[in-house]
PDB file of C-alpha atoms in Angstrom:
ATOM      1  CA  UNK L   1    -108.433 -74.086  40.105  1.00 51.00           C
ATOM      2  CA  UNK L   2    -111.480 -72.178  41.364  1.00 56.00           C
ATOM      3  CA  UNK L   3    -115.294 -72.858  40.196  1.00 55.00           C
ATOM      4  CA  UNK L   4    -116.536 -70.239  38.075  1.00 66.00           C
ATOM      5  CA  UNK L   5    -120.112 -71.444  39.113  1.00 68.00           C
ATOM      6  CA  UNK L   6    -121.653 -68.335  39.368  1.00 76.00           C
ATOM      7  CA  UNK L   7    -124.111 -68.677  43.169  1.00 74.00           C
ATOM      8  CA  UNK L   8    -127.592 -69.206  43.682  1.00 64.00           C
ATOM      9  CA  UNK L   9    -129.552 -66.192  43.597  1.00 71.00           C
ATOM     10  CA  UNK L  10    -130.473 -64.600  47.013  1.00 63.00           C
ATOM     11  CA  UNK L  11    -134.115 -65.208  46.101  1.00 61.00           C
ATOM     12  CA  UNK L  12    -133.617 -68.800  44.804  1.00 58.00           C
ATOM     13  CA  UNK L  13    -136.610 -70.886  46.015  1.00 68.00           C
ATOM     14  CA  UNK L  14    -135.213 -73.433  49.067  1.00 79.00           C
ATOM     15  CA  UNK L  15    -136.572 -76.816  48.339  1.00 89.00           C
ATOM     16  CA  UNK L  16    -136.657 -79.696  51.376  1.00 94.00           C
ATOM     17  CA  UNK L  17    -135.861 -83.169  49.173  1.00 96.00           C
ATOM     18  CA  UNK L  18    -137.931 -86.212  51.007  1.00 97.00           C
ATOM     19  CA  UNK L  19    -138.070 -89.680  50.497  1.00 98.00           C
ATOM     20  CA  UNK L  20    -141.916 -91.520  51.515  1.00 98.00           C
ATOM     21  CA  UNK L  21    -141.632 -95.654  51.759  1.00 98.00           C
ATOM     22  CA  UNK L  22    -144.662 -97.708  50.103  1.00 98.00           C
ATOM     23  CA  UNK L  23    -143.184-100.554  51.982  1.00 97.00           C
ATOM     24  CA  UNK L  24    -145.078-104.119  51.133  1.00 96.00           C
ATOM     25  CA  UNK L  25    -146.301-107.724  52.376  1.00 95.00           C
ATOM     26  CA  UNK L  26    -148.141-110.329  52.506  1.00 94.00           C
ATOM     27  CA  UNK L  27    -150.030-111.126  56.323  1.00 93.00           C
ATOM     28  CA  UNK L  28    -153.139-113.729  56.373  1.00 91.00           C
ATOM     29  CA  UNK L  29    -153.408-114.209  52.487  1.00 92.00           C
ATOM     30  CA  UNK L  30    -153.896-110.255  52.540  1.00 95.00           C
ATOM     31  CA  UNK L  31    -151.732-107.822  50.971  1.00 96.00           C
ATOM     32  CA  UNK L  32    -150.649-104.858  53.650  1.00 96.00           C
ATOM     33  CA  UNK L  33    -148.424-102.216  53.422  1.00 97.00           C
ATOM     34  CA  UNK L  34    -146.406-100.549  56.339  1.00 96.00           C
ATOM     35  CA  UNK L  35    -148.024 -97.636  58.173  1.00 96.00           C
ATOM     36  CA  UNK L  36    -147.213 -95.178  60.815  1.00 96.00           C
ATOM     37  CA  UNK L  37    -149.243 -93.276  62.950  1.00 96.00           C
ATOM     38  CA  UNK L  38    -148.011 -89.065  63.037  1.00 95.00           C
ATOM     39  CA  UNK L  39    -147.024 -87.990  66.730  1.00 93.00           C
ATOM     40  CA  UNK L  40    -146.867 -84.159  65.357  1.00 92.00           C
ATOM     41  CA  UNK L  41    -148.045 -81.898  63.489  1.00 92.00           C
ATOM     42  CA  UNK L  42    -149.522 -81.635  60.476  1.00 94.00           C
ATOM     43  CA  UNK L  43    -152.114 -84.040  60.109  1.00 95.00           C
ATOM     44  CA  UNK L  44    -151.378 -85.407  63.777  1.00 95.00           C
ATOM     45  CA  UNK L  45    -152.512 -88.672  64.842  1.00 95.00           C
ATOM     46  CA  UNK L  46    -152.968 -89.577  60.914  1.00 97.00           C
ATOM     47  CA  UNK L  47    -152.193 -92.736  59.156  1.00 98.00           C
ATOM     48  CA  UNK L  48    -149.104 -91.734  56.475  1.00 98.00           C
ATOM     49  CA  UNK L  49    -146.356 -93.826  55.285  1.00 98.00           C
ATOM     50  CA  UNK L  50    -142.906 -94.169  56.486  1.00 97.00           C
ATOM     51  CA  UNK L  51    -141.057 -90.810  55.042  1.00 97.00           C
ATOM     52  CA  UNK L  52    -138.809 -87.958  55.900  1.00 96.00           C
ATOM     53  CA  UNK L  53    -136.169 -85.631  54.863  1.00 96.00           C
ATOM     54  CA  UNK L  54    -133.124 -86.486  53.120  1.00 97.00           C
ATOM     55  CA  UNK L  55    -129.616 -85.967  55.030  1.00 96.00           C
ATOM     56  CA  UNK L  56    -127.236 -83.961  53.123  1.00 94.00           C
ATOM     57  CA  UNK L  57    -124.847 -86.633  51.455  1.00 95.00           C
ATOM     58  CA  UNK L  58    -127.292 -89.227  51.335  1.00 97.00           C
ATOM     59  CA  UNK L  59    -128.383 -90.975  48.638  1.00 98.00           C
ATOM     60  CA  UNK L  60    -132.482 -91.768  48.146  1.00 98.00           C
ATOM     61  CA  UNK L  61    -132.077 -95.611  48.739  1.00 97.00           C
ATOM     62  CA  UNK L  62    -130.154 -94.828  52.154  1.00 97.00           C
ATOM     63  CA  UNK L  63    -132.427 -92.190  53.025  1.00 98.00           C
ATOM     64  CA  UNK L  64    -135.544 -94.640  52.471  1.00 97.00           C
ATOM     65  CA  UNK L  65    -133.923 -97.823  54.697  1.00 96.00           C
ATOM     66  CA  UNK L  66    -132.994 -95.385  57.229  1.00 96.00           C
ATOM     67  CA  UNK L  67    -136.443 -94.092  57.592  1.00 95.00           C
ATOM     68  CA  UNK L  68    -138.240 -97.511  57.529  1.00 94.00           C
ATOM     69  CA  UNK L  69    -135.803 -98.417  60.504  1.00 93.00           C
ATOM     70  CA  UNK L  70    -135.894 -95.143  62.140  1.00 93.00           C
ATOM     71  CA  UNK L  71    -140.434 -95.003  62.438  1.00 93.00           C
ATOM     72  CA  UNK L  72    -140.773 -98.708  62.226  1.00 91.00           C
ATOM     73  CA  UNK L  73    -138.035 -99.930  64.510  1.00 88.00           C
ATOM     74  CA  UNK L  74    -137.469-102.617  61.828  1.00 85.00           C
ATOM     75  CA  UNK L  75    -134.022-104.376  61.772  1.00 80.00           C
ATOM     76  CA  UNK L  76    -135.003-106.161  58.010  1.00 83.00           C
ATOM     77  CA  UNK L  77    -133.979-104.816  54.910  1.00 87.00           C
ATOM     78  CA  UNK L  78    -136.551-105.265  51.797  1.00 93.00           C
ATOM     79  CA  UNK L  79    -136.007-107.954  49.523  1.00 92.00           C
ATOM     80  CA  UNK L  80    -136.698-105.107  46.602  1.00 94.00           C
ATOM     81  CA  UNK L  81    -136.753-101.342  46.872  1.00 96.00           C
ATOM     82  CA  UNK L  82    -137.021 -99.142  43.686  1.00 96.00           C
ATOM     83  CA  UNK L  83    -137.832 -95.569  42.978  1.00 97.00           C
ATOM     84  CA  UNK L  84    -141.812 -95.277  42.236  1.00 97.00           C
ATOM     85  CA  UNK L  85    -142.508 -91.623  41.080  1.00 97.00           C
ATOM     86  CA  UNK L  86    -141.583 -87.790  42.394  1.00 98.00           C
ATOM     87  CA  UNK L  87    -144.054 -85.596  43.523  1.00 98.00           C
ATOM     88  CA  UNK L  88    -144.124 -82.120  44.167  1.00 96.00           C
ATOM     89  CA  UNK L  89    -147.243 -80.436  43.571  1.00 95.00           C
ATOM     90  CA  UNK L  90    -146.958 -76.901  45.264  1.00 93.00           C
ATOM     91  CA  UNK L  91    -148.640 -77.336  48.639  1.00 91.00           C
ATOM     92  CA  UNK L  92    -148.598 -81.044  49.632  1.00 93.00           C
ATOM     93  CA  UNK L  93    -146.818 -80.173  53.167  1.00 93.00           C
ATOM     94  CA  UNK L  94    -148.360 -77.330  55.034  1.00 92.00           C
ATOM     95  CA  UNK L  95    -144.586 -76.556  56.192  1.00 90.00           C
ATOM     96  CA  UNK L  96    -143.066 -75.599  53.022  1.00 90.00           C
ATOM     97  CA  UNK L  97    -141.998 -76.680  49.488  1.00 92.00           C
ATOM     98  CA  UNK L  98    -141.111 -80.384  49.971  1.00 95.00           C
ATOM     99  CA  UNK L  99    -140.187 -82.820  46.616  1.00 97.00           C
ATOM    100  CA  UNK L 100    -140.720 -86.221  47.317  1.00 98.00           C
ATOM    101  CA  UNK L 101    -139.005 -89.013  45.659  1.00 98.00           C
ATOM    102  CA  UNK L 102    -141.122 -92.375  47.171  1.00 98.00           C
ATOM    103  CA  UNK L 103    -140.180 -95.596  47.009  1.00 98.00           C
ATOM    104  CA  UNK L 104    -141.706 -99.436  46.535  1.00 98.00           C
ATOM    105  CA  UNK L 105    -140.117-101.891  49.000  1.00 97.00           C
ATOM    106  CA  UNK L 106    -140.737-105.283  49.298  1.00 96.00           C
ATOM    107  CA  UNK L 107    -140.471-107.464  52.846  1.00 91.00           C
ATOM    108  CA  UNK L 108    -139.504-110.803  53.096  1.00 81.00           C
ATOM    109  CA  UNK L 109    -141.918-113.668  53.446  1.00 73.00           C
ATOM    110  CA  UNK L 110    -143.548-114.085  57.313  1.00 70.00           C
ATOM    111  CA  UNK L 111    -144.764-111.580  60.121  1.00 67.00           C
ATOM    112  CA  UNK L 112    -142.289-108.592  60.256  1.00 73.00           C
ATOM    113  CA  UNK L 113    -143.095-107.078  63.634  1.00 78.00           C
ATOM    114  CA  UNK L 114    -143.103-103.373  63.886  1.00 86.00           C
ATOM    115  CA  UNK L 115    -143.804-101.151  66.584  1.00 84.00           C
ATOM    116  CA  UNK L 116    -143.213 -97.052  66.376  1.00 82.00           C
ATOM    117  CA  UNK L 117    -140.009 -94.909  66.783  1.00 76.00           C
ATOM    118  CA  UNK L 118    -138.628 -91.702  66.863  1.00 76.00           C
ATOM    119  CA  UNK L 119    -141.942 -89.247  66.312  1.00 83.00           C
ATOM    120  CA  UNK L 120    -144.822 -91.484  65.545  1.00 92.00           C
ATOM    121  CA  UNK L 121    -146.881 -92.996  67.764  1.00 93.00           C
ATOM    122  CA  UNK L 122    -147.155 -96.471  66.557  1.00 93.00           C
ATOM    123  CA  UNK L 123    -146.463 -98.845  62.871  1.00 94.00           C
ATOM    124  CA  UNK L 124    -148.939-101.845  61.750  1.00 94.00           C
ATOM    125  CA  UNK L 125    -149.373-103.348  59.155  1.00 94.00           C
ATOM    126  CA  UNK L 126    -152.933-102.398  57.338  1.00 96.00           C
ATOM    127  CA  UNK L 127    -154.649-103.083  54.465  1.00 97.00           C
ATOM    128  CA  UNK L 128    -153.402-101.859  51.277  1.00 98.00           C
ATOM    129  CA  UNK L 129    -156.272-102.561  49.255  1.00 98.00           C
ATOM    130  CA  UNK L 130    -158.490-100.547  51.842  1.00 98.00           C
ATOM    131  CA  UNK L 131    -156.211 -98.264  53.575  1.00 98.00           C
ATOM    132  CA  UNK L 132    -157.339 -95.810  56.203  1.00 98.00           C
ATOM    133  CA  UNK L 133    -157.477 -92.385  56.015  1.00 98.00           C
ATOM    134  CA  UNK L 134    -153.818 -90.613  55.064  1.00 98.00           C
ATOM    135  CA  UNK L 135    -151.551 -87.684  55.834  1.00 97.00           C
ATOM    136  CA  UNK L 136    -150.943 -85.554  52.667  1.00 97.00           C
ATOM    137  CA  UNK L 137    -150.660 -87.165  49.685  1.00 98.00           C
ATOM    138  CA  UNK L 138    -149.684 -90.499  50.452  1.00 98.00           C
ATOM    139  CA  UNK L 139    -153.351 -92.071  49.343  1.00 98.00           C
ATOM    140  CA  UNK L 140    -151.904 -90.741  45.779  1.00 98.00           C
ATOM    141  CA  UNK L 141    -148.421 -92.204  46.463  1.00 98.00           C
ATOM    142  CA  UNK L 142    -150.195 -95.165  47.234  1.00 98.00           C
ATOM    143  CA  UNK L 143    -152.070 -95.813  44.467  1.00 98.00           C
ATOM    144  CA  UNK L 144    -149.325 -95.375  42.255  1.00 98.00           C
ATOM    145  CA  UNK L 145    -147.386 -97.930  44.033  1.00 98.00           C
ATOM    146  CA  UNK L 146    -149.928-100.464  43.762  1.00 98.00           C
ATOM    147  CA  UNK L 147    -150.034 -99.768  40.271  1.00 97.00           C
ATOM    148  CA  UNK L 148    -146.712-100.187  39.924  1.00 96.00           C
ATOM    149  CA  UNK L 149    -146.753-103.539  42.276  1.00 96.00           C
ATOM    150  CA  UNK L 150    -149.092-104.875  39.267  1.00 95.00           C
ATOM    151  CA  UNK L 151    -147.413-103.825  36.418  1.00 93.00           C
ATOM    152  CA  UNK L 152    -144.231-105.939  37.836  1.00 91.00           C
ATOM    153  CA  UNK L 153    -146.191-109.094  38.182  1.00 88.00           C
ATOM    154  CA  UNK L 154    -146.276-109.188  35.022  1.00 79.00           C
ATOM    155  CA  UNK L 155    -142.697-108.759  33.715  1.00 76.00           C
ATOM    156  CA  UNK L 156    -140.885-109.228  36.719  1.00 71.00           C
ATOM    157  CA  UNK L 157    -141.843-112.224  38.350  1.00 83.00           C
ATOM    158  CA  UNK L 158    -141.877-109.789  41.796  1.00 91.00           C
ATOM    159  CA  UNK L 159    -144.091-112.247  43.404  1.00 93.00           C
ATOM    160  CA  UNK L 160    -141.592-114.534  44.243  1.00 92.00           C
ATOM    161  CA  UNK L 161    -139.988-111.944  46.023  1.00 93.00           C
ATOM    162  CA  UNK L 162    -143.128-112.043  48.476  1.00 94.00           C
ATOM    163  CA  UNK L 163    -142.022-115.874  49.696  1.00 92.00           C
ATOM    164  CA  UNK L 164    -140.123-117.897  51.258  1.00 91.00           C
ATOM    165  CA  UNK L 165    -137.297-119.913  49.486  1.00 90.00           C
ATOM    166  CA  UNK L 166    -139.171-123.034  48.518  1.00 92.00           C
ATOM    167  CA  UNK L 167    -142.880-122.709  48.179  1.00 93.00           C
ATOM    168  CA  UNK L 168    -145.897-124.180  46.770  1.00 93.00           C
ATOM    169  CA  UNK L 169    -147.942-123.120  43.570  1.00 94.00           C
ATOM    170  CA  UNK L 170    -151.402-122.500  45.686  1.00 93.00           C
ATOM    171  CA  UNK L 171    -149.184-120.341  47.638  1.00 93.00           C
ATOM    172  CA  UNK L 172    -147.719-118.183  44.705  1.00 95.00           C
ATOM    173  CA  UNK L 173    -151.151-118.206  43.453  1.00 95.00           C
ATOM    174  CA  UNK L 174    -152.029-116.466  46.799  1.00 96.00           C
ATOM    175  CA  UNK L 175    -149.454-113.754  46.318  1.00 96.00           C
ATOM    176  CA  UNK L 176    -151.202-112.734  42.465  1.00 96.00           C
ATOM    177  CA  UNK L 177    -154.154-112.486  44.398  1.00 97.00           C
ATOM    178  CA  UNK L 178    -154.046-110.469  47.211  1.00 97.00           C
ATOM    179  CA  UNK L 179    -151.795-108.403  44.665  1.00 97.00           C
ATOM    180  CA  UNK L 180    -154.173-107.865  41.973  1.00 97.00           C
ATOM    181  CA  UNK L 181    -157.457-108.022  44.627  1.00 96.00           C
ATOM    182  CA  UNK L 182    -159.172-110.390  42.609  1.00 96.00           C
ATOM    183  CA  UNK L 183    -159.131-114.263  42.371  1.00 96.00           C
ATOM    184  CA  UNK L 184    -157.618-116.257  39.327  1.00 96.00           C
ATOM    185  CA  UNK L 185    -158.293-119.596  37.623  1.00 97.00           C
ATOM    186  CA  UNK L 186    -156.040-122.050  39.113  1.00 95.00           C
ATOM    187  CA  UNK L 187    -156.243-124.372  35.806  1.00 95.00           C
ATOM    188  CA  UNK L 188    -154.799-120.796  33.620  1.00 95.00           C
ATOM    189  CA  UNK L 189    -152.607-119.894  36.445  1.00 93.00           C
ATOM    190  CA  UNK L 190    -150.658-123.076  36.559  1.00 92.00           C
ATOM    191  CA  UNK L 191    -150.110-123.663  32.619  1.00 92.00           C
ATOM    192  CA  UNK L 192    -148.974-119.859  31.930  1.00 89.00           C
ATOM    193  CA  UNK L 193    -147.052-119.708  35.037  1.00 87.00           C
ATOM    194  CA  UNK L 194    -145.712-123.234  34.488  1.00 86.00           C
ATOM    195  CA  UNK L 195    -144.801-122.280  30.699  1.00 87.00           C
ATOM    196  CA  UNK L 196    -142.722-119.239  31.120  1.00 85.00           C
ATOM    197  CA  UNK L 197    -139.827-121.125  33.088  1.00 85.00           C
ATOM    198  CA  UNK L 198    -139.643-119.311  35.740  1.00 87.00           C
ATOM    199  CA  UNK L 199    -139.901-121.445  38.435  1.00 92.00           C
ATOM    200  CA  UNK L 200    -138.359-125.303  38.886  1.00 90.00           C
ATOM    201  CA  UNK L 201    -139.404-128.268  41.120  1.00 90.00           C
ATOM    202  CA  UNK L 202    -137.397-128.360  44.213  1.00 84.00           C
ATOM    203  CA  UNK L 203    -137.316-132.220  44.707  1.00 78.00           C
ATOM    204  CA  UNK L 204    -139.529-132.233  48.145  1.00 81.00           C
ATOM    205  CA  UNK L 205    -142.919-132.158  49.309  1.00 80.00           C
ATOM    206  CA  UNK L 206    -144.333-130.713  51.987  1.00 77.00           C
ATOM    207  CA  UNK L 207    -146.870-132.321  53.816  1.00 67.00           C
ATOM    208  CA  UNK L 208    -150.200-131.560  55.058  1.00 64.00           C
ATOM    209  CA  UNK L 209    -154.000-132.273  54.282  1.00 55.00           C
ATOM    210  CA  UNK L 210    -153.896-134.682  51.663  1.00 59.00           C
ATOM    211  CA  UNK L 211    -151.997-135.097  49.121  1.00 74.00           C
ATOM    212  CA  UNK L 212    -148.369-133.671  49.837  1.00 79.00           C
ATOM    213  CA  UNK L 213    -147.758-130.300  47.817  1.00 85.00           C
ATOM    214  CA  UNK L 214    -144.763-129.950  45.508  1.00 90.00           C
ATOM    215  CA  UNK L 215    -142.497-127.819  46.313  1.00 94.00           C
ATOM    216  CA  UNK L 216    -140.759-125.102  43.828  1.00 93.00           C
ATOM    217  CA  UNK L 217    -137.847-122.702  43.563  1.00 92.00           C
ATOM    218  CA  UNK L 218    -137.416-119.703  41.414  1.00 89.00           C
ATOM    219  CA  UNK L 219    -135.301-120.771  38.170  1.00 86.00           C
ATOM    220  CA  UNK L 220    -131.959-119.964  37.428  1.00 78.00           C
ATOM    221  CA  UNK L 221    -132.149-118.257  34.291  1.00 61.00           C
ATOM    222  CA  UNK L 222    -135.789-117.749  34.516  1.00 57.00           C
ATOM    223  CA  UNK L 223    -136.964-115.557  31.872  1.00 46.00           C
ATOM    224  CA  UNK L 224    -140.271-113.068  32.289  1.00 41.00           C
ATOM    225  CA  UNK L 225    -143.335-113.245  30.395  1.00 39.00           C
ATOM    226  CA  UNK L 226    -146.741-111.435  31.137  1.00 39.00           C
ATOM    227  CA  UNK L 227    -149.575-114.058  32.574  1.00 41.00           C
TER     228      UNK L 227
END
């Protein structure tokens, strides 16, 4: 049977859909977040974060691993990716009306090398806290990721998602921290932390100055609760 969908109007406003990447880790105790450096116009040479547009038939998620692996030359998927926030304020690319759906990723624990590909001329990982300088609107995109990275500390237990398998509580500790840019009582940290059953003991130590440190594992059925 044929559509009755009556077509677009001839002056119906063309739209480019984009997806922009506000792709996290932790480095050094630090908190950085993936950046690439524009080889073209506009804002060339600039600081912006992984992005592009969206292929026909694609969906956002797909369009947002592709472009991590396409500018970063990155091989490892995030341990979380979620849609942050769409924005499309008239005139945030110079080259025409462009809606952007970004997206909060999360690496895996350890040193994720990067190096630039396709159009940009390199990818590091920078500060998040103190970014440089970026292209378009991705300060604001930014911003409202880290936002958003804090907010799910608290209900989410995302944290874990920053470390390895087994880890230590002075390391998870380290994670909150470089998260939420400020430092935390370790005496409060433990008993909240250690209260919501989230986590369990894995049965080892690992050693190292002093004491060995136990070791923990996220729980199970761990349930969330804010700290």
């Amino acid at each position: 049977m044929p559509s009755t969908m009556p077509p677009l109007p001839a002056d119906a406003l063309v739209v480019g859909l984009a997806v922009d990447v506000a792709a996290f880790a932790i480095h050094d105790g630090e908190l950085r977040v993936l950046l690439v450096q524009r080889g073209e116009g506009p804002h060339l040479r600039a600081w912006a974060l992984p992005g592009g547009l969206v292929h026909p038939g694609e969906e956002l998620a797909e369009a947002s691993l592709r472009v991590l692996h396409d500018e970063t030359s990155m091989d490892l998927e995030p341990r979380h990716l979620e849609q942050l926030h769409t924005f499309a304020e008239v005139g945030r690319d110079p080259r025409g009306r462009v809606v952007s759906v970004a997206h909060l990723a999360v690496l895996p624990h350890g040193t994720v090398a990067v190096q630039g590909g396709n159009e940009v001329l390199g990818a590091e990982w920078l500060s998040a806290h103190n970014p440089p300088p970026l292209a378009f609107d991705h300060a604001d995109i930014l911003a409202h990721a880290l936002a958003r990275l804090q907010v799910r500390l608290e209900y989410a237990n995302l944290a874990l998602e920053f470390l390895p398998e087994a880890f230590t509580l002075p390391e998870l500790q380290g994670v909150y921290e470089a998260i939420l840019n400020r430092q935390l009582d370790k005496r409060n940290f433990r008993k909240k932390l250690l209260a919501q059953g989230v986590l369990t003991p894995s049965g080892e130590r690992r050693s190292g100055v002093g004491r060995p440190a136990q070791l923990y594992r996220r729980a199970k059925h761990a349930r969330t609760a804010a700290l």
